[in-house]
Short mmCIF file of C-alpha atoms in Angstrom, two decimals:
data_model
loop_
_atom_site.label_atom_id
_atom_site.label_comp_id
_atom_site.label_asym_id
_atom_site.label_seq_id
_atom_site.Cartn_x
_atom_site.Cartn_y
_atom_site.Cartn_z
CA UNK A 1 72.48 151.97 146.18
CA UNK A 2 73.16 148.56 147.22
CA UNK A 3 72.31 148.51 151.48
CA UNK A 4 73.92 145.62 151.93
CA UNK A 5 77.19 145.71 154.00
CA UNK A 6 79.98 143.24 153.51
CA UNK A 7 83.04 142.32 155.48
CA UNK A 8 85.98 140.46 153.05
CA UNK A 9 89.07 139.57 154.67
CA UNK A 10 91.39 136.94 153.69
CA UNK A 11 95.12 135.51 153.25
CA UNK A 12 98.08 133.60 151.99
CA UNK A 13 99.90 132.62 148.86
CA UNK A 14 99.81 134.32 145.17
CA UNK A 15 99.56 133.19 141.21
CA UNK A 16 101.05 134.74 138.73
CA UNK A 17 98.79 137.32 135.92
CA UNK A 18 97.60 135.68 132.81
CA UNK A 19 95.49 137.12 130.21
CA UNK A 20 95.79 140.78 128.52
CA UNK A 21 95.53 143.85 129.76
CA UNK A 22 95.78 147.65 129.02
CA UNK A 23 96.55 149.05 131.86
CA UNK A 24 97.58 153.23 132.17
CA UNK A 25 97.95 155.60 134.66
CA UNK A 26 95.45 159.26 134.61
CA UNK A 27 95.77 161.93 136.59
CA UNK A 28 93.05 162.36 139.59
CA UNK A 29 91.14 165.20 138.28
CA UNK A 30 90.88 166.19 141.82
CA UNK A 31 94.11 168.84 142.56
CA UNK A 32 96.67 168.24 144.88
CA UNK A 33 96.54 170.30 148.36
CA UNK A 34 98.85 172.67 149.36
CA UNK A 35 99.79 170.99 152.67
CA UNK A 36 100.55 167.48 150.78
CA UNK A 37 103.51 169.13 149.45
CA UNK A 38 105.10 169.37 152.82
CA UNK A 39 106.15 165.98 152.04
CA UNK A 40 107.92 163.86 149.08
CA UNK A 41 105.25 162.16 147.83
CA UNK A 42 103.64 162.45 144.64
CA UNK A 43 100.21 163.74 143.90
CA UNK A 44 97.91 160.62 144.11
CA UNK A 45 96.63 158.82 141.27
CA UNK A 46 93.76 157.11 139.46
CA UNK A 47 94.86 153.78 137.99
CA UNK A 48 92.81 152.45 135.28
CA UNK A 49 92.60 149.32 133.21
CA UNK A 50 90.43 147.20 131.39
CA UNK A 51 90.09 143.45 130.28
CA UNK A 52 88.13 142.15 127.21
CA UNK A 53 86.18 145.92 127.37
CA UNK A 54 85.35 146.01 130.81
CA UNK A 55 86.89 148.79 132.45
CA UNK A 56 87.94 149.16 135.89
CA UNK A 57 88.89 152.21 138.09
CA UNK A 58 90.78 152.13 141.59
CA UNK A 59 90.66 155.23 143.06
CA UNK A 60 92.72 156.87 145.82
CA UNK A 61 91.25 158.89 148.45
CA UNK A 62 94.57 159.62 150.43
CA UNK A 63 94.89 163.28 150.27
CA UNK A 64 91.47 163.62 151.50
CA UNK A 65 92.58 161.71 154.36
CA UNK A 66 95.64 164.22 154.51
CA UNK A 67 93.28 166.95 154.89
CA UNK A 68 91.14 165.47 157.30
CA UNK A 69 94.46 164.97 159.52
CA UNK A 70 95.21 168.81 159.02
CA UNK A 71 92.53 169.85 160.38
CA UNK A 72 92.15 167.59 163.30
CA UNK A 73 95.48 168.77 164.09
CA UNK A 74 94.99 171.41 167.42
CA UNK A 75 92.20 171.52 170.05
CA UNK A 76 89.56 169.70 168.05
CA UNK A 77 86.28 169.23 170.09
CA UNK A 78 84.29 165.61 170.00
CA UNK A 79 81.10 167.63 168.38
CA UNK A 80 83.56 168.72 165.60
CA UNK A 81 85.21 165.75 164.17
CA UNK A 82 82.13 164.34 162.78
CA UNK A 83 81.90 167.40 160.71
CA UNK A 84 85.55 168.09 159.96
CA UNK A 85 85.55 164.12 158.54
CA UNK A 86 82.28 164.76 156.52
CA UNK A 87 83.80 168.16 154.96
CA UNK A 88 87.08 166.74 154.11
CA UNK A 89 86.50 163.08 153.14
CA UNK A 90 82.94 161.97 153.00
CA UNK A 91 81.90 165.50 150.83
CA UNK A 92 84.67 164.44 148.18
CA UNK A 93 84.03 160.49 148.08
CA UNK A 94 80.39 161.60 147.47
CA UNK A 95 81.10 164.30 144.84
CA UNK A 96 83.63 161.60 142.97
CA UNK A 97 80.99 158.83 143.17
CA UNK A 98 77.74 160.84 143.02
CA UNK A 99 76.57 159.04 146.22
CA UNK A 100 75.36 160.35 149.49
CA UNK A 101 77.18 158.76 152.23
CA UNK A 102 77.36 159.66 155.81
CA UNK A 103 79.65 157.63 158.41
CA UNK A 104 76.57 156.47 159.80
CA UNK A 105 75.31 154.51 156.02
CA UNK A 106 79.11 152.61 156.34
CA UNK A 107 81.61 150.71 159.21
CA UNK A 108 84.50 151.66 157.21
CA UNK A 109 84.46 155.66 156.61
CA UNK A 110 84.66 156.56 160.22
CA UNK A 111 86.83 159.56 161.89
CA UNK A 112 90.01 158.84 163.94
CA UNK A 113 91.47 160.30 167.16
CA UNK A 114 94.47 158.37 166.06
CA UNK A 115 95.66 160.75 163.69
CA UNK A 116 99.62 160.57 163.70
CA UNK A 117 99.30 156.56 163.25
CA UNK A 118 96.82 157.47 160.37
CA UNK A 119 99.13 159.84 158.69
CA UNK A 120 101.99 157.67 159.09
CA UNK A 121 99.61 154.54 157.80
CA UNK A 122 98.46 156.77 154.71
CA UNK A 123 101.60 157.87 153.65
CA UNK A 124 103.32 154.98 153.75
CA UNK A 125 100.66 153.53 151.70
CA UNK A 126 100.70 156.43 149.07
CA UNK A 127 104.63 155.23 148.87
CA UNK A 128 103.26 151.65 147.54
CA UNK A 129 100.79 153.10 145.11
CA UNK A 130 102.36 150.97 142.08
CA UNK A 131 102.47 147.64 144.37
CA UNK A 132 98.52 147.81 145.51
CA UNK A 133 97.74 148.64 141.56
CA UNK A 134 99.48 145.80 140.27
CA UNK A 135 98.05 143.64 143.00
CA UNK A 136 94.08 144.96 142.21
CA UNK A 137 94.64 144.43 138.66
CA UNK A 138 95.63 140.95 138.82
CA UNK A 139 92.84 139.92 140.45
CA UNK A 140 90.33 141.80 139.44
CA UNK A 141 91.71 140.28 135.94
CA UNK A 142 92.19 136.76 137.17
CA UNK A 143 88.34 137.70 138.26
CA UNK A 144 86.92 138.88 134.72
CA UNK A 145 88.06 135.55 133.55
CA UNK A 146 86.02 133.55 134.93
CA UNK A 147 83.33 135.88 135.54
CA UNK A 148 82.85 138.85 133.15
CA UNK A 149 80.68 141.87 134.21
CA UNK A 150 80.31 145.05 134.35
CA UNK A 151 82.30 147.93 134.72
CA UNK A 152 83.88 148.51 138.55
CA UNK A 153 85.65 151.34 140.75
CA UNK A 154 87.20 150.34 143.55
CA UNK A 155 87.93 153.19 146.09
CA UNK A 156 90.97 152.99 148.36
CA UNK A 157 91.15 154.71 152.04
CA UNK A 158 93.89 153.67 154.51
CA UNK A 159 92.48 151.63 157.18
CA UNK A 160 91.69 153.35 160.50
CA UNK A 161 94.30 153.22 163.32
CA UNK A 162 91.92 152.63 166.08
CA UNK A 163 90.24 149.11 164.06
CA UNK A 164 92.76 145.86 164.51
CA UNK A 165 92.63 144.31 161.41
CA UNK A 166 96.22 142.25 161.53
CA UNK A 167 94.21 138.78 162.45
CA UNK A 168 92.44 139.44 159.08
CA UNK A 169 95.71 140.29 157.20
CA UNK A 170 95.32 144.35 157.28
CA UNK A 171 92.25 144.28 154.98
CA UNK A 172 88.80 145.13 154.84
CA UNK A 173 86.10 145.66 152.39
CA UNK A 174 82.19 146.67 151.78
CA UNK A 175 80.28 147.26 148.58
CA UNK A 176 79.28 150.29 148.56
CA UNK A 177 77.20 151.03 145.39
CA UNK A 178 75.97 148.48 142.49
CA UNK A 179 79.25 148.91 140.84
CA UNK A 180 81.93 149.62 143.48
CA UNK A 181 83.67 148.92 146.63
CA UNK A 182 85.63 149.98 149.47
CA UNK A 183 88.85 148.37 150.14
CA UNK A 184 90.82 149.89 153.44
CA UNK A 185 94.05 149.05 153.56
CA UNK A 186 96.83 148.94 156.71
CA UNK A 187 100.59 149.51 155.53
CA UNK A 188 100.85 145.97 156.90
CA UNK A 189 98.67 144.32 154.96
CA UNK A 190 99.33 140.51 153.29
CA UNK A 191 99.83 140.77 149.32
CA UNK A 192 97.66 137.57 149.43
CA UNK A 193 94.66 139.19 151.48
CA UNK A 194 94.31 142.10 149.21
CA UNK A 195 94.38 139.67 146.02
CA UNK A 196 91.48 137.46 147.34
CA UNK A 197 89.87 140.39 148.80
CA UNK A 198 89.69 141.83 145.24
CA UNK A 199 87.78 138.32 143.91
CA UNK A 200 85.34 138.37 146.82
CA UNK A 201 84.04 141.75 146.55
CA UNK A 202 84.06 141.52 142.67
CA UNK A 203 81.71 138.18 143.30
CA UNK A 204 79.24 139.76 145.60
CA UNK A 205 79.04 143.03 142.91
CA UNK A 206 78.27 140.68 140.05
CA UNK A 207 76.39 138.19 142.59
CA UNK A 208 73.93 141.35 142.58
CA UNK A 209 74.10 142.72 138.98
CA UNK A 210 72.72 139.39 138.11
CA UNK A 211 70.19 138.84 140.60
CA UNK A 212 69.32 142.40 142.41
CA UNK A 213 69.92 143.49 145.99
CA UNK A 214 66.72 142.02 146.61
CA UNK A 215 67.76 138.57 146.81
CA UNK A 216 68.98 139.34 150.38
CA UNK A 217 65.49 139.12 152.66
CA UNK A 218 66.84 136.95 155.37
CA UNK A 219 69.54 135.37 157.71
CA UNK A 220 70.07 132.48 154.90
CA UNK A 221 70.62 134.67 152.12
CA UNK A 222 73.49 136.48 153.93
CA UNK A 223 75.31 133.37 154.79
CA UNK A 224 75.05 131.68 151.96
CA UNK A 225 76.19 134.44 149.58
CA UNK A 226 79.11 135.19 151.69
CA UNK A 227 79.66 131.11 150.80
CA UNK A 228 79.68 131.79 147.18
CA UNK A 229 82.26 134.99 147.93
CA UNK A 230 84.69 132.69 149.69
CA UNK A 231 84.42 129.95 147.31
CA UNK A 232 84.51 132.03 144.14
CA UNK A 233 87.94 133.41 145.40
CA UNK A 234 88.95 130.06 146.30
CA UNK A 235 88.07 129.30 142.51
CA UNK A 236 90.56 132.86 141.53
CA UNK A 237 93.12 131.34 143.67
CA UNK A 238 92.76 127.86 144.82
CA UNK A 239 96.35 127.92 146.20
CA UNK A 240 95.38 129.99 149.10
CA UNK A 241 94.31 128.70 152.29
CA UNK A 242 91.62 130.83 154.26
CA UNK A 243 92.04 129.11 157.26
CA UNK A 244 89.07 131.48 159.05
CA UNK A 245 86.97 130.07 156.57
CA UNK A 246 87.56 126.77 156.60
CA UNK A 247 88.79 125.85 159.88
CA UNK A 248 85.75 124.34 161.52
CA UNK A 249 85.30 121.65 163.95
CA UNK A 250 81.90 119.19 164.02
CA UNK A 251 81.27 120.66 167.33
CA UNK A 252 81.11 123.86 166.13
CA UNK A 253 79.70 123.27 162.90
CA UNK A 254 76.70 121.58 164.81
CA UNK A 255 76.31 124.88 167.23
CA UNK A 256 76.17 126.94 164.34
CA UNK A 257 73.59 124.93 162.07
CA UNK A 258 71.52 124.96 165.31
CA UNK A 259 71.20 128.64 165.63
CA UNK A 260 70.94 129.14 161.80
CA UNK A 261 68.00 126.23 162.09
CA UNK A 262 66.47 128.88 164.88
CA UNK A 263 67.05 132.29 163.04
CA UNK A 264 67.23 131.57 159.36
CA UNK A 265 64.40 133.69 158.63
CA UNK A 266 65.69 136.75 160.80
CA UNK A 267 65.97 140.04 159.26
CA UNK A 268 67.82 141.44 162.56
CA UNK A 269 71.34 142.85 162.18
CA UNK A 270 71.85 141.80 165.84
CA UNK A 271 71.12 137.67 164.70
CA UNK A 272 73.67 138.08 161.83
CA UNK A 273 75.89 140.48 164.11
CA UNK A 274 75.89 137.32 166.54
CA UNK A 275 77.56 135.25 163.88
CA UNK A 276 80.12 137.52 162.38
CA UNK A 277 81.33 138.67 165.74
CA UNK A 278 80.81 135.02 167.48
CA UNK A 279 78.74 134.79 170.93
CA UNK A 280 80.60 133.03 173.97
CA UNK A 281 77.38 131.92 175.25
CA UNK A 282 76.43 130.30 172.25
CA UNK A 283 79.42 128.95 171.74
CA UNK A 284 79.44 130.44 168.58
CA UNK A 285 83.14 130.68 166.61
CA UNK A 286 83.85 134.29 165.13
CA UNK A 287 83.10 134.56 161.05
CA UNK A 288 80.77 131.30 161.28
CA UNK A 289 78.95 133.25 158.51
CA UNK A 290 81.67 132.34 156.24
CA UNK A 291 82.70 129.20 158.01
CA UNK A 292 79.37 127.15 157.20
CA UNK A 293 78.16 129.58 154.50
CA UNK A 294 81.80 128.17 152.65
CA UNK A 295 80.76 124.50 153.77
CA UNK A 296 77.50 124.96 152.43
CA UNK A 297 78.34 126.46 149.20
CA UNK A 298 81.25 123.89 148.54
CA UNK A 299 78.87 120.74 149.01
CA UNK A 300 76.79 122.34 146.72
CA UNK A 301 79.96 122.92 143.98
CA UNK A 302 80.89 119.08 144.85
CA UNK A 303 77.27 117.85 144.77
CA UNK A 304 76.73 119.53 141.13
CA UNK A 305 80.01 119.63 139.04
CA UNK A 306 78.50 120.29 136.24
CA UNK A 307 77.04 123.87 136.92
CA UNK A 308 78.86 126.68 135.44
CA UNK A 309 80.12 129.35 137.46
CA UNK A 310 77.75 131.91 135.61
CA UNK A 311 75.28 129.21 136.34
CA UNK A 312 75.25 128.78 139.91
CA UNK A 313 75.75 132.50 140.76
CA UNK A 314 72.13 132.89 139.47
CA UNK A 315 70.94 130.23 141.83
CA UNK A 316 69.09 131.68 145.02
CA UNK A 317 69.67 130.67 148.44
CA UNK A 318 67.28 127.53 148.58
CA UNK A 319 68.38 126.29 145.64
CA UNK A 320 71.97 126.12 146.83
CA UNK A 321 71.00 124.46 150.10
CA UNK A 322 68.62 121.85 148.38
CA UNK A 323 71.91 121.05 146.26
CA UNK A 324 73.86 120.64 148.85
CA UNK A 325 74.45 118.10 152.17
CA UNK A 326 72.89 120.39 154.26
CA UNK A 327 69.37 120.30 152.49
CA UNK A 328 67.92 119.33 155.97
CA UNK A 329 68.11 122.60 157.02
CA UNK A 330 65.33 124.08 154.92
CA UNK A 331 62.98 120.53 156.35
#
């Protein structure tokens, strides 16, 4: 399994589908509960399609969210919910995906207090099943285009109450295994987010089938494939402006080169923590991962129009840099 956690959150404007597809609906195999029939909504589904044979799964995990709820419901002690979370959700994501994950291997399957907000947030999202399908399957199309791999599930949860996520556009999104990833989802969530969401993940999963897992040993690496992310989704959708990627003044864009200069070689979570979260003291802008890994990666693209796309993703991390403007920072 791939250890490597990613954040993806993005925004604005849409293109229309091109291309073929054959798209159907399948029944989950897993049976509806009981208690889900207390309200109108169908039993959820498992959308597949597939484009020029490569297949591609998204899979709901809503009822086991539903269940979860159910049993929070009532006098639930602290020591409990950890367990109630791992019976109901976590033991049935695993069984589906033939993982092992606990909420400590992931920042996005965690238990909620918040349970009324996550019912309402889940069911409102099992109302929009057909929407978020047609949305995944255009870009994960408009994706296979210009990059064909391998085949991919993508496993849906509704976002959890008590995480903000409307300055990122009610998205977020890890991989989770060498051939899938989480997306969770807010009922408020941009159709443009989700879309370029799609293309970023699907770039760091083929990003690794290509080159391994191993390709990440440092602070560098990190950065500069969460670059190639942002401007491979740029390259889905060029319309759409990512303005927490891009948006980048020199003074920051000096503070930041400066403490990747210092720490380029860290392996601590805490360094890279520092620039995904920002750091007041450093003066350090929040997501200045993306910010100059995007700058980076884009000099590179301009520097060397002649690479392929299925040419440069097989490039490592120095090899990007020397390509780029910002060569000095490997001197």
């Amino acid at each position: 399994m791939i250890r490597y956690i990613v954040l993806s959150m993005v925004l604005f404007f849409s293109i229309s589908l091109t291309g073929c597809t054959d798209a159907k609906f399948k029944e989950n195999v897993v049976k509806k509960d009981e208690k889900a029939t207390e309200t109108d909504l169908s039993s959820q589904n498992t959308f597949e399609f597939s484009y020029n044979g490569q297949n591609f799964e998204i899979i709901y995990f809503y009822e086991e969210i539903l269940d979860y709820i159910e049993n929070m419901k009532g006098n639930i002690l602290e020591k409990d919910q950890e367990a109630i979370f791992q019976e109901n959700v976590l033991k049935p994501f695993n069984e589906k995906t033939s993982l092992d994950i606990t909420s400590e291997d992931t920042q996005f399957l965690k238990p909620s207090w918040r349970i009324e907000e996550l019912e309402e947030n889940t069911k409102a999202l099992m109302n929009n099943e057909k929407q978020i399908n047609r949305l995944i399957e255009e870009a994960a199309v408009k994706s296979a285009e210009l990059l064909p791999g391998e085949d991919t599930a993508i496993y849906i949860f509704p976002a959890n109450p008590e995480k903000d996520l409307r300055d990122i556009n009610g998205i977020e999104a890890e991989i989770i295994s060498e051939n899938g990833f989480i997306l969770n989802i807010d009922r408020s969530f941009s159709e443009d987010a989700l879309k370029s969401t799609v293309a970023h993940e699907y770039h760091h999963l083929i990003k690794f089938l290509y080159n391994g897992d191993h390709i990440i040993n440092k602070l560098l690496d990190m950065v500069i494939i969460e670059g190639e992310a942002v401007a491979f989704s740029k390259l889905v959708y060029p319309e759409i402006k990512i303005n927490w990627a891009e948006s980048l003044s020199d003074n920051e864009e000096s503070i930041i080169l400066e403490v990747l200069r210092k720490n380029m070689y860290s392996t601590s979570w805490d360094d890279y923590d520092k620039l995904v979260n920002g750091n007041a003291v450093l003066g350090l802008p929040q997501m200045a991962n993306y910010k100059i890994g995007y700058k980076i990666v884009d000099s590179y693209l301009e520097n060397n129009p002649e690479v392929s796309i299925d040419e440069w993703i097989k490039l490592n991390t120095e090899e990007i840099v020397k390509g780029s403007q910002y060569r000095d920072l490997l001197e």
